[in-house]
XYZ file of C-alpha atoms in Angstrom:
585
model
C 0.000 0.000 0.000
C 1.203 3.517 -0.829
C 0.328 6.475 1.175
C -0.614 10.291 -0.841
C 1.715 12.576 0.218
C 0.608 15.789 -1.903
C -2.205 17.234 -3.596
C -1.878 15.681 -6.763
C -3.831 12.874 -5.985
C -6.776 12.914 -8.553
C -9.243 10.366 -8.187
C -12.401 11.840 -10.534
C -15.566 9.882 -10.035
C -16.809 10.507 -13.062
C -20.759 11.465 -13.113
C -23.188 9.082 -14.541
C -23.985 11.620 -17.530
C -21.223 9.997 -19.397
C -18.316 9.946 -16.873
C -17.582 12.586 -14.557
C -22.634 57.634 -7.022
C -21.930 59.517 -7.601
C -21.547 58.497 -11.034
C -20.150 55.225 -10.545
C -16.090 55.209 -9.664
C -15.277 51.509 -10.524
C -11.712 50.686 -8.073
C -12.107 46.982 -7.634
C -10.140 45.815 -4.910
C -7.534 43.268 -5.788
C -6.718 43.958 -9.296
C -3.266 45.173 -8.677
C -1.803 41.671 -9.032
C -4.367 41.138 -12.585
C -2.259 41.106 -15.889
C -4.696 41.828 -18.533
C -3.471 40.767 -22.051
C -4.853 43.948 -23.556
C -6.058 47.468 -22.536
C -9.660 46.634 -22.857
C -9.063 44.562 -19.486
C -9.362 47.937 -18.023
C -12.878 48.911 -18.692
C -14.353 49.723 -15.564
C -11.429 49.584 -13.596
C -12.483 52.178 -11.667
C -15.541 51.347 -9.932
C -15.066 51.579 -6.029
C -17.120 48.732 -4.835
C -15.695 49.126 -1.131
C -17.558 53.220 0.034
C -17.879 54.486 3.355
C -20.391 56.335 1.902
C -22.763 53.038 1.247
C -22.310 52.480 5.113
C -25.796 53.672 6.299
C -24.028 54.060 9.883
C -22.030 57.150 8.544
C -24.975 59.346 8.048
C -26.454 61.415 9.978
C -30.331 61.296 9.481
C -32.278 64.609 10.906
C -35.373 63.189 11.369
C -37.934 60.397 10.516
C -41.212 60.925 8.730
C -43.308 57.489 8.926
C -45.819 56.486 6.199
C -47.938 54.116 7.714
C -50.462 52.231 5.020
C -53.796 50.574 6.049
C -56.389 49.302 3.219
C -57.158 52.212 0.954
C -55.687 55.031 2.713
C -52.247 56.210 4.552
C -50.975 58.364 7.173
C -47.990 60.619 6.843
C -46.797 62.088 10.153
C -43.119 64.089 11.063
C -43.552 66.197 7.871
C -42.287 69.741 8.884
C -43.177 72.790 6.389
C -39.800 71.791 3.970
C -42.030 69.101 2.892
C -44.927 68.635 0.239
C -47.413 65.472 0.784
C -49.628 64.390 -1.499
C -52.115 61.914 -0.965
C -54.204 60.073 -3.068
C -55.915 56.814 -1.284
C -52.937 54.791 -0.114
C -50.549 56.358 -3.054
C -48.503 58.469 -1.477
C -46.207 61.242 -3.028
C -43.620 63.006 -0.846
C -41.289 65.912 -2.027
C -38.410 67.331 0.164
C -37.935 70.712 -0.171
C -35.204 70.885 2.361
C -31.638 70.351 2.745
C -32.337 67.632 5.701
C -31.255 63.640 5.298
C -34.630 62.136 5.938
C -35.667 58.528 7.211
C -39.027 58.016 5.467
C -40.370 54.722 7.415
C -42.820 52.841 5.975
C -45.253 50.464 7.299
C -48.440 48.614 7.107
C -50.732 47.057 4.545
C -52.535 48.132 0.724
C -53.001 46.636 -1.895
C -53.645 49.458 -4.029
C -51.212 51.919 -2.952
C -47.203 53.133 -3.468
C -44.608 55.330 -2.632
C -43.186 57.852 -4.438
C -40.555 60.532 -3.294
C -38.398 63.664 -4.602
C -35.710 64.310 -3.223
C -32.426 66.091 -3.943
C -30.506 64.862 -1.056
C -29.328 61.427 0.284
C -32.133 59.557 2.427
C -32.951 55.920 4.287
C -35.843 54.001 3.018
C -36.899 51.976 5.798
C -38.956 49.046 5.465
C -40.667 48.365 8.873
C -43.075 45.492 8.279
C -44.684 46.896 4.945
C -46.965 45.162 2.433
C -48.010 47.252 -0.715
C -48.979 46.453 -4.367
C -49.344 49.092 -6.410
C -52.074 47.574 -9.207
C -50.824 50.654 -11.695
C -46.923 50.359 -11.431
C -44.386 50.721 -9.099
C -44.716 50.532 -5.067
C -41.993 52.095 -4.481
C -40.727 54.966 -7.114
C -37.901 56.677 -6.084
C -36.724 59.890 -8.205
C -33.870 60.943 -6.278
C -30.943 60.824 -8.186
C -28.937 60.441 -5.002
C -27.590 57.469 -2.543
C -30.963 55.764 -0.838
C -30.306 53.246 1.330
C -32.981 50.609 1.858
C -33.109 49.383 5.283
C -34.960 46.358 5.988
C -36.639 45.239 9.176
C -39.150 42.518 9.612
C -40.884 41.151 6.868
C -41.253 43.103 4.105
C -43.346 42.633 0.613
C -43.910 44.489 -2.504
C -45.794 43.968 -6.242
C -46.262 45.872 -9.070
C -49.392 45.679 -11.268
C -49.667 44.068 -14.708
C -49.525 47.246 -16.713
C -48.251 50.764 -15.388
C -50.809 53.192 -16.559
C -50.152 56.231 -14.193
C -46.260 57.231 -15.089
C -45.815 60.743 -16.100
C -44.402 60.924 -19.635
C -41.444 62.577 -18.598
C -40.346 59.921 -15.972
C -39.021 56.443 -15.729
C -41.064 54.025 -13.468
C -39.217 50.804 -14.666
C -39.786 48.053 -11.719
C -41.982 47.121 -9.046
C -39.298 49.342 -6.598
C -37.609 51.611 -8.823
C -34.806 54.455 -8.134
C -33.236 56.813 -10.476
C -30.289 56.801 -7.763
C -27.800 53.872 -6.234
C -30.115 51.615 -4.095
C -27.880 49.977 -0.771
C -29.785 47.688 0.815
C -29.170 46.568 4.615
C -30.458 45.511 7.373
C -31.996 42.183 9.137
C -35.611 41.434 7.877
C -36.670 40.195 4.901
C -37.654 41.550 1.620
C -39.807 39.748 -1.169
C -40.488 41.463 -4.582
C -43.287 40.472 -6.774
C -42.708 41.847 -10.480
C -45.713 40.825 -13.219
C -45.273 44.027 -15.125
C -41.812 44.982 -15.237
C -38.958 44.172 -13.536
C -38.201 43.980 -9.753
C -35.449 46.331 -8.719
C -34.221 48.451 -10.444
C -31.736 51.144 -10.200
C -30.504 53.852 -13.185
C -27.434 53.954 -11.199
C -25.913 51.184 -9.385
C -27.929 48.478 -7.004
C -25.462 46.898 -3.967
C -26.513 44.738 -1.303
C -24.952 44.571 2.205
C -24.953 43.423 5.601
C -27.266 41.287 5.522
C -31.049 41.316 4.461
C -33.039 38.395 2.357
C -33.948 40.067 -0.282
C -36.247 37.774 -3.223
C -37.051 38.888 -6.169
C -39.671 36.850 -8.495
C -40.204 38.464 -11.920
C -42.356 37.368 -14.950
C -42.033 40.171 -17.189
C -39.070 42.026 -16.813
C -35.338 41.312 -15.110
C -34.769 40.433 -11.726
C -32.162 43.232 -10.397
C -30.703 45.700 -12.846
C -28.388 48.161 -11.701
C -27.428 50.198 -14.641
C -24.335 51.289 -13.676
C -23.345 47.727 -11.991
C -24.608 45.171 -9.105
C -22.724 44.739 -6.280
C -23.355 42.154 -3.868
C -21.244 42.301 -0.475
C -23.176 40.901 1.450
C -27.071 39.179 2.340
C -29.054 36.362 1.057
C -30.177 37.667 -2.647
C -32.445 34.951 -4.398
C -33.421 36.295 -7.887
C -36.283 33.927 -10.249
C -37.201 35.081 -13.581
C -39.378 33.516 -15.917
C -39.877 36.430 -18.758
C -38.656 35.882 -22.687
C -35.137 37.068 -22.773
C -34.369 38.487 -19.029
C -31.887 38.286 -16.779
C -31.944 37.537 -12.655
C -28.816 40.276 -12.852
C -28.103 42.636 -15.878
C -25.781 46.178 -15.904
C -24.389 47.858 -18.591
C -21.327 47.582 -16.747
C -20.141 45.603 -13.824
C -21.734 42.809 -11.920
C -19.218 42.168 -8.725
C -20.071 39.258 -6.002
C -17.562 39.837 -2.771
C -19.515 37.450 0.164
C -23.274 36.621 0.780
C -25.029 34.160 -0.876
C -26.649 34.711 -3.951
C -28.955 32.371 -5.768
C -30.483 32.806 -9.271
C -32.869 30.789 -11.077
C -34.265 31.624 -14.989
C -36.664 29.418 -16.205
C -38.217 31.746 -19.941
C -36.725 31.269 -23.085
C -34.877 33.312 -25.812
C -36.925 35.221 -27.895
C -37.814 39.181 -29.714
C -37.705 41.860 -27.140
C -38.261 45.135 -28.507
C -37.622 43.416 -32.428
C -34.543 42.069 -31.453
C -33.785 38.271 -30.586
C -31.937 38.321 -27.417
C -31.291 35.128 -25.007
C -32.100 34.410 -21.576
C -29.040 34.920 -18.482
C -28.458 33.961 -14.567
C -26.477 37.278 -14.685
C -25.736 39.589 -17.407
C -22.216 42.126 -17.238
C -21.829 44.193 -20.274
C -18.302 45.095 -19.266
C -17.027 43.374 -16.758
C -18.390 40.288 -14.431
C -15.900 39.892 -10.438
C -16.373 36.735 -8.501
C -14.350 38.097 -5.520
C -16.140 35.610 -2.496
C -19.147 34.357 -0.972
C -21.375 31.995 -3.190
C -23.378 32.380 -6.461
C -25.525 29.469 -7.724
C -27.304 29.820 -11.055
C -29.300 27.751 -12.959
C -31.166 27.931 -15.901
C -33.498 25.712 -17.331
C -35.383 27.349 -20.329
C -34.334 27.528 -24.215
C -31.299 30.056 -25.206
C -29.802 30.630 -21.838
C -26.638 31.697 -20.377
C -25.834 31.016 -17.160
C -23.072 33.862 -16.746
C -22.706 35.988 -19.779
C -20.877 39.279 -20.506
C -19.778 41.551 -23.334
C -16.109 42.119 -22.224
C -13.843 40.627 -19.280
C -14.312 38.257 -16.618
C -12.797 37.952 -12.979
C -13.394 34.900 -11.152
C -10.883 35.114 -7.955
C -12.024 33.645 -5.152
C -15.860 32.255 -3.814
C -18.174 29.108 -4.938
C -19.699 29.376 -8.272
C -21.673 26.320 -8.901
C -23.794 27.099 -13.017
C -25.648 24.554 -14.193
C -27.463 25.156 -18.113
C -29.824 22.531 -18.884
C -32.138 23.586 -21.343
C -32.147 23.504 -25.452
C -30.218 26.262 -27.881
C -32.987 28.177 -29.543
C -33.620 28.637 -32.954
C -31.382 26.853 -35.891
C -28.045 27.401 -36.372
C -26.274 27.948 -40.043
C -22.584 26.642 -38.905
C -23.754 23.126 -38.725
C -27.022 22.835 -36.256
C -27.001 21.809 -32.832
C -27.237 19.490 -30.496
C -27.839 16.334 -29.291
C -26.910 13.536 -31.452
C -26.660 9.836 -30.881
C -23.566 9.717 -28.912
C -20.018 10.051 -29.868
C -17.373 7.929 -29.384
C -19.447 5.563 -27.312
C -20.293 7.720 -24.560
C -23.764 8.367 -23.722
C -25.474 11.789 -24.177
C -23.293 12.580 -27.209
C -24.216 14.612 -30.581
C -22.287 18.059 -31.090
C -23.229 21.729 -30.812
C -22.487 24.461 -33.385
C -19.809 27.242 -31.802
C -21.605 30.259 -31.693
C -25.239 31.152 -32.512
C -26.303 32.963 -35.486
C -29.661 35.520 -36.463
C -32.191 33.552 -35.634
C -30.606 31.665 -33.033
C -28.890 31.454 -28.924
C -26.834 29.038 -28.268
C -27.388 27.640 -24.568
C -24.039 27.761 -22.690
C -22.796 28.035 -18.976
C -20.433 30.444 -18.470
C -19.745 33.079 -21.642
C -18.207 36.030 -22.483
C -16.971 38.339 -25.821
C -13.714 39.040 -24.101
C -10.619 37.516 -22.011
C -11.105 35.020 -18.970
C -8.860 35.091 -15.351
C -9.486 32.541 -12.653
C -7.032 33.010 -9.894
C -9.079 31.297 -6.979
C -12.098 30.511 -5.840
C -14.531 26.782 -7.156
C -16.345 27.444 -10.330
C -18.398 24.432 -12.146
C -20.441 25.150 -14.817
C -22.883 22.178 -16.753
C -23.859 22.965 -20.118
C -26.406 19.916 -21.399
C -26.311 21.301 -25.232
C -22.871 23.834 -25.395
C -20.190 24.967 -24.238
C -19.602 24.999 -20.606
C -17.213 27.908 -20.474
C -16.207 29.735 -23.283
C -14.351 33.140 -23.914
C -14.213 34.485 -27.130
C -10.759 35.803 -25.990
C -7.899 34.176 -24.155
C -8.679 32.488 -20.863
C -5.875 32.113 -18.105
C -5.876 29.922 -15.239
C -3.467 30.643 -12.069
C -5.155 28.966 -9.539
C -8.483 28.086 -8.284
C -10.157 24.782 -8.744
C -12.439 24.930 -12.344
C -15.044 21.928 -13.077
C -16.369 22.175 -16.645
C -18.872 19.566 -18.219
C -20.670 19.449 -20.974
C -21.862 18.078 -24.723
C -19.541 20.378 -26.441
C -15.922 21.331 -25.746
C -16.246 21.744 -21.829
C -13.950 25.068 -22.052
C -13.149 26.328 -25.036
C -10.928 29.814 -26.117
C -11.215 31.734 -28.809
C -7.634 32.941 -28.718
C -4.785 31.193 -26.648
C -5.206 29.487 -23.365
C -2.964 29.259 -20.550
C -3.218 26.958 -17.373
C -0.325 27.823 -14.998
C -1.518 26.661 -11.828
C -4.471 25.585 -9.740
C -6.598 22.526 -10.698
C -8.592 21.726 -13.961
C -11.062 19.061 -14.801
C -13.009 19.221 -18.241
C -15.183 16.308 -19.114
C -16.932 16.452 -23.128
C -19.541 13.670 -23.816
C -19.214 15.106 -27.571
C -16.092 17.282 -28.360
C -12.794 18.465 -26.643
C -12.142 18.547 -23.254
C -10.116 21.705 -23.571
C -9.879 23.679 -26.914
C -7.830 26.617 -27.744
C -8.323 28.335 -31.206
C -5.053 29.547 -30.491
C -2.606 27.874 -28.511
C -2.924 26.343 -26.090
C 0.094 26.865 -22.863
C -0.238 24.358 -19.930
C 2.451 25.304 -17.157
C 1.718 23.984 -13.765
C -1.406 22.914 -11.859
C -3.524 19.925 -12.539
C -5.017 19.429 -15.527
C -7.511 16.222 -15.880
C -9.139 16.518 -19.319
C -11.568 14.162 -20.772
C -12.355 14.306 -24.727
C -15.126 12.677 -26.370
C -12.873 10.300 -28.919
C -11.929 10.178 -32.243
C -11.025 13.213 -33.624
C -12.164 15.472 -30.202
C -9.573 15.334 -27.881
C -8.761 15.813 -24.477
C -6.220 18.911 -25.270
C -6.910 20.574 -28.414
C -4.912 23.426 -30.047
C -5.759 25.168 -33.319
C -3.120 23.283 -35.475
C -4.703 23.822 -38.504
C -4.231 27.390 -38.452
C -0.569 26.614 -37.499
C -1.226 27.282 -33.693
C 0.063 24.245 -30.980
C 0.095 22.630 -27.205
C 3.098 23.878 -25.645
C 3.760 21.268 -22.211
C 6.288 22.549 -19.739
C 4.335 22.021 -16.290
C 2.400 20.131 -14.181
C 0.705 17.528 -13.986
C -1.773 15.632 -16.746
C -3.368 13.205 -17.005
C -5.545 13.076 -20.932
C -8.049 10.726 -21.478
C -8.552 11.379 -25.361
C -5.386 12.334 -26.378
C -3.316 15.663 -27.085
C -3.159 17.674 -30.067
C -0.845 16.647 -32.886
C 2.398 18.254 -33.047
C 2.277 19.229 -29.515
C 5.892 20.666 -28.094
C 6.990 18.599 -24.992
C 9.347 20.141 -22.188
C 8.191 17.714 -19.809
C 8.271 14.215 -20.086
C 4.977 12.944 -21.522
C 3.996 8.662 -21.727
C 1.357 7.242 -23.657
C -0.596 4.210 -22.095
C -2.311 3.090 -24.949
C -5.679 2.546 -24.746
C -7.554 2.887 -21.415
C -9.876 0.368 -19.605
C -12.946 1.558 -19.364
C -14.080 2.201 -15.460
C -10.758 1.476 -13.996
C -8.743 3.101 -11.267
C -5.015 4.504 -12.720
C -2.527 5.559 -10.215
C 0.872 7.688 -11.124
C 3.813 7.114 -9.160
C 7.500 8.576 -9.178
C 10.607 6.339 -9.374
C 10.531 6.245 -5.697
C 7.196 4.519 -5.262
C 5.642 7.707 -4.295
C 1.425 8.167 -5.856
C 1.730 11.269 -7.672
C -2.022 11.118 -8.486
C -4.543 9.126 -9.264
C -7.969 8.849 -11.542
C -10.705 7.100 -12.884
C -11.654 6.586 -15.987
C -15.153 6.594 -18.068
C -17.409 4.021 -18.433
C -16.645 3.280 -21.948
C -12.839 2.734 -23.067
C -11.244 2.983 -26.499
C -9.420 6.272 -25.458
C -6.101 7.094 -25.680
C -4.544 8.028 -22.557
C -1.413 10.899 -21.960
C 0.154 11.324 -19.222
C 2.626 13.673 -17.884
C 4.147 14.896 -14.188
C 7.425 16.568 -13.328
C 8.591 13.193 -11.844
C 6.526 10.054 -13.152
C 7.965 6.908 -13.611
C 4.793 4.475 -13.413
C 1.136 3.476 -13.546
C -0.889 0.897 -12.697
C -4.555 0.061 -13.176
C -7.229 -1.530 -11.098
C -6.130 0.337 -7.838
C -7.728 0.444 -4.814
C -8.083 4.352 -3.179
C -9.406 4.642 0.081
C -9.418 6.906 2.926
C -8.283 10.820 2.882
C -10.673 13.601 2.590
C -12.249 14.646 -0.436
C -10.490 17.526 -1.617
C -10.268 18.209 -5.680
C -13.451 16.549 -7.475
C -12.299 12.968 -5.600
C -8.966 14.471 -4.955
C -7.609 13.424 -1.482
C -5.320 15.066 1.021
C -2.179 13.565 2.672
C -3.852 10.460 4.444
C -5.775 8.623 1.393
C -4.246 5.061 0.329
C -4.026 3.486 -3.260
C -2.876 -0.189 -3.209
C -2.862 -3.276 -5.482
C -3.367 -2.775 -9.012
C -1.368 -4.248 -12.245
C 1.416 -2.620 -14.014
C 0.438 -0.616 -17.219
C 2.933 -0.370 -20.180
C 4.173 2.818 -21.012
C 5.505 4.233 -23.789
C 7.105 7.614 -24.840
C 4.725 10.469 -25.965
C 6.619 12.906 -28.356
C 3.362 14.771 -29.898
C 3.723 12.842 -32.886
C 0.417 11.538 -34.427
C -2.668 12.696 -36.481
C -5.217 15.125 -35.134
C -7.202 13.928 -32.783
C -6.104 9.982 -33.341
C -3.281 7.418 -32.179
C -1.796 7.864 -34.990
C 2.144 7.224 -34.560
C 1.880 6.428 -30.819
């Protein structure tokens, strides 16, 4: 029996699909140590997600003026003379006048009534046991243009109507609680936010969320949370379902930044026309730049044309649990080749292949997505994708650290320009394509890298070779079920086992005797298997690993034990061979 003695030890048990404001200042803390291939990396570099000023403890509020709702009327009292109030039933429409930072409390029960205030200072929103539906629009319609922090106590619950008929023409009234300012939310109650005619909140500056409210948000018509200027989520329970043809739980036309809490958000409509134009469905949308900083995010999506995480330009993903899974069908037809699912490929089950990219009258259904470049420093991401892509960046994608589970029909991460791996760990399981693809080249340096491709001619490493691109190997440690590219440049010793058994254990040892890792393969063989470690001098199948805790999709710490098992024959791996086959190994 041989004890692990590092974190190398890779035993993947393979799933049974196949195997397993001020306007806003952007400074987003961290990014000192980010190298960004190109200068549009920058974008929105600096947006300050980290105020003082969004700490509702640093102001000083001069007094409170409680709204207190009951049936079809209200009460307004601590108004002084700086104020206007305007009643009408249970609407109410408050105007400060002054130069005070006001508490407006609100409280009590309509369901025909809102809120609406103008203000042109800073003020605290606080929600104190209040339950109003406005059946016209908005319950809460804030036209401030400056900071309003939302305070929640008790339990809190607001819906819009079906139609908004009473908006003045020359105002916005876009969500069931609506600001033209930022919107911070704090507190300890709970909030719930019914949307049926537009969207739930929603902010024409930026929306953040902090110590530490429940805040749910179920929309039918419009998006979840949109914060204009970006979404930031520090801290809180923020659950998010929307159901409506092509919305989002979060969209902002610029950054989208998750740094603790837990945040949970479901889609369940489908792509489709909005406004003439045929735009997909998204978990969260970041036109210019998406952090995953800490805390945990969990997105699913389950309807036609969706997109788990999607963005125009860059993504961060640094630290925190991302867990995205994409399960439901690519909309439309596709010209470059149709999609998905097929009858298999290459024996495994749930094969067929999806098309790249999606065309005019089509969305391509993928987990994590975005136009531009890719970092993941830290932090778990998996993403499922049931008919594309699990990750994809149109640009490069880089991997320093972090652990990074991809699975999917298509390739499970795929780059449209080079892709580097230089540390932390890797799996990528295709039941139809590559494991890893890089229409560029492809760099692996360090870390772990466990890559399952679907056979033939999809491998488990793929580099664009036929536009003279290649695999360059000088690190870590690798273990390819599938195969490398062809033409593949080795700095590190590389062995070919031939052709794996299918469901069998493989364990990689050093001349010493020492397990260097260990994994399991699919339920189907007929795949070529590559390996490659800094020191490895054997493998053996049919191992036994027991013991150690669970650390790295089956990996196990110091403490796990592989023993028996039968020699396997190695032989050297140059990067010789055809694309995608055996070939001259």
């Amino acid at each position: 029996m041989e004890k692990t003695l590092s974190l190398l030890l890779v035993l993947a048990t393979l799933s049974t699909q196949g195997c397993t404001k001020d306007p806003i200042d952007i400074a987003l803390p961290g990014n000192e140590t980010d190298t960004p291939v190109n200068a549009d990396d920058t974008a929105g570099s600096n947006i300050e997600t980290d105020k003082d000023d969004d700490n509702v403890a640093n102001t000083t509020f001069a007094r409170t003026v409680k709204v207190a709702f009951s049936g079809g009327g209200a009460t307004v009292t601590g108004a002084t003379a700086d104020f206007t109030v305007v009643t009408d039933g249970a609407g109410v429409t408050i105007t400060n006048n002054g130069s005070e930072a006001v508490i407006y409390e609100l409280s009590g029960t309509s369901t025909d009534g809102y809120f609406k205030l103008y203000s042109t200072k800073k003020q605290e929103i606080l929600l104190n046991g209040l339950t109003l539906t406005n059946k016209k629009g908005a319950a809460i319609n804030n036209q401030s243009h400056k900071r309003t922090f939302v305070v929640v106590k008790g339990t809190n619950t607001l819906a819009d109507g079906a139609s908004y008929t009473q908006t003045p023409s020359d105002e916005d009234e876009k969500a069931a609680f609506f600001s033209e300012g930022q919107l911070v939310f704090s507190g300890d109650g709970t909030l719930t936010v019914n949307a049926t005619g537009k969207a739930g909140i929603t902010s024409d500056d930026y929306v953040r969320f902090m110590a530490a409210p429940t805040v749910k948000v179920t929309s039918s018509a419009g998006h979840g949370v949109r914060g204009k200027e970006s979404i930031i989520v520090s801290d809180g329970t923020v659950d998010v379902n929307v159901s409506g043809t092509g919305k989002k739980g979060f969209s902002s036309d610029t950054l989208v930044y998750i740094g603790g809490g837990v945040t949970t958000i479901k889609t369940t409509g489908s792509a489709g026309e909005v406004d003439g134009e045929l735009t997909g469905v998204a978990g969260i949308k970041a036109d210019l730049r998406f952090e995953m900083v800490d805390g945990v995010l969990n997105v699913t999506s389950t309807g036609t044309g969706a997109k788990g995480i999607s963005g125009d330009n860059v993504a961060y993903f640094k630290g925190g649990t991302v867990t995205v899974n994409v399960t439901g069908a690519n909309y439309g037809t596709s010209s470059s080749g149709g999609f998905g699912p097929g009858g298999g490929h290459g024996g495994w089950p749930g094969g067929g292949q999806g098309s790249s990219s999606s065309s005019d009258n089509s969305v391509a259904s993928k987990g994590i997505k975005f136009d531009g470049n890719l970092y993941i420093s830290g932090g778990k991401v998996t993403a499922k994708s049931a008919k594309h892509e699990a990750i994809e960046a149109k640009g490069v994608i880089q991997v320093t650290g972090g652990e990074v589970y991809a699975y999917s029909i298509d390739d499970a991460i795929n780059a449209g320009g080079d892709f580097t791996i230089d540390g932390g760990a890797v799996y990528a399981q295709s039941t139809g394509n590559d494991g890893l693809d890089a229409n560029g080249n492809f760099y692996i340096k360090g870390g772990i890298v466990f890559a399952l491709g679907s056979g033939g001619a999809e491998l488990a490493v793929d580099a664009n070779s036929e536009a003279q691109k290649k695999l360059y190997l000088t690190g870590g440690t690798v273990i390819a079920v599938g195969g490398l590219e062809s033409g593949a440049t080795l700095s590190q010793t590389c062995w070919s086992a031939g052709t794996v058994k299918a469901n069998t254990a493989y364990a990689l040892y050093d001349k010493d005797g020492k397990v260097l890792g260990a994994f399991k393969t699919p339920s189907t063989g007929n795949l070529t298997l590559v390996l490659s470690a800094p020191s490895l001098d054997s493998v053996k199948y049919g191992v036994t690993v027991s013991g150690g805790t669970a650390l790295f999709n089956g990996a196990y710490t110091d403490g796990a034990t592989v023993s028996g098992g039968s020699g396997c024959n190695l032989s050297a791996y140059s990067g010789g061979g055809g694309h995608g086959g055996p070939g001259g190994w």
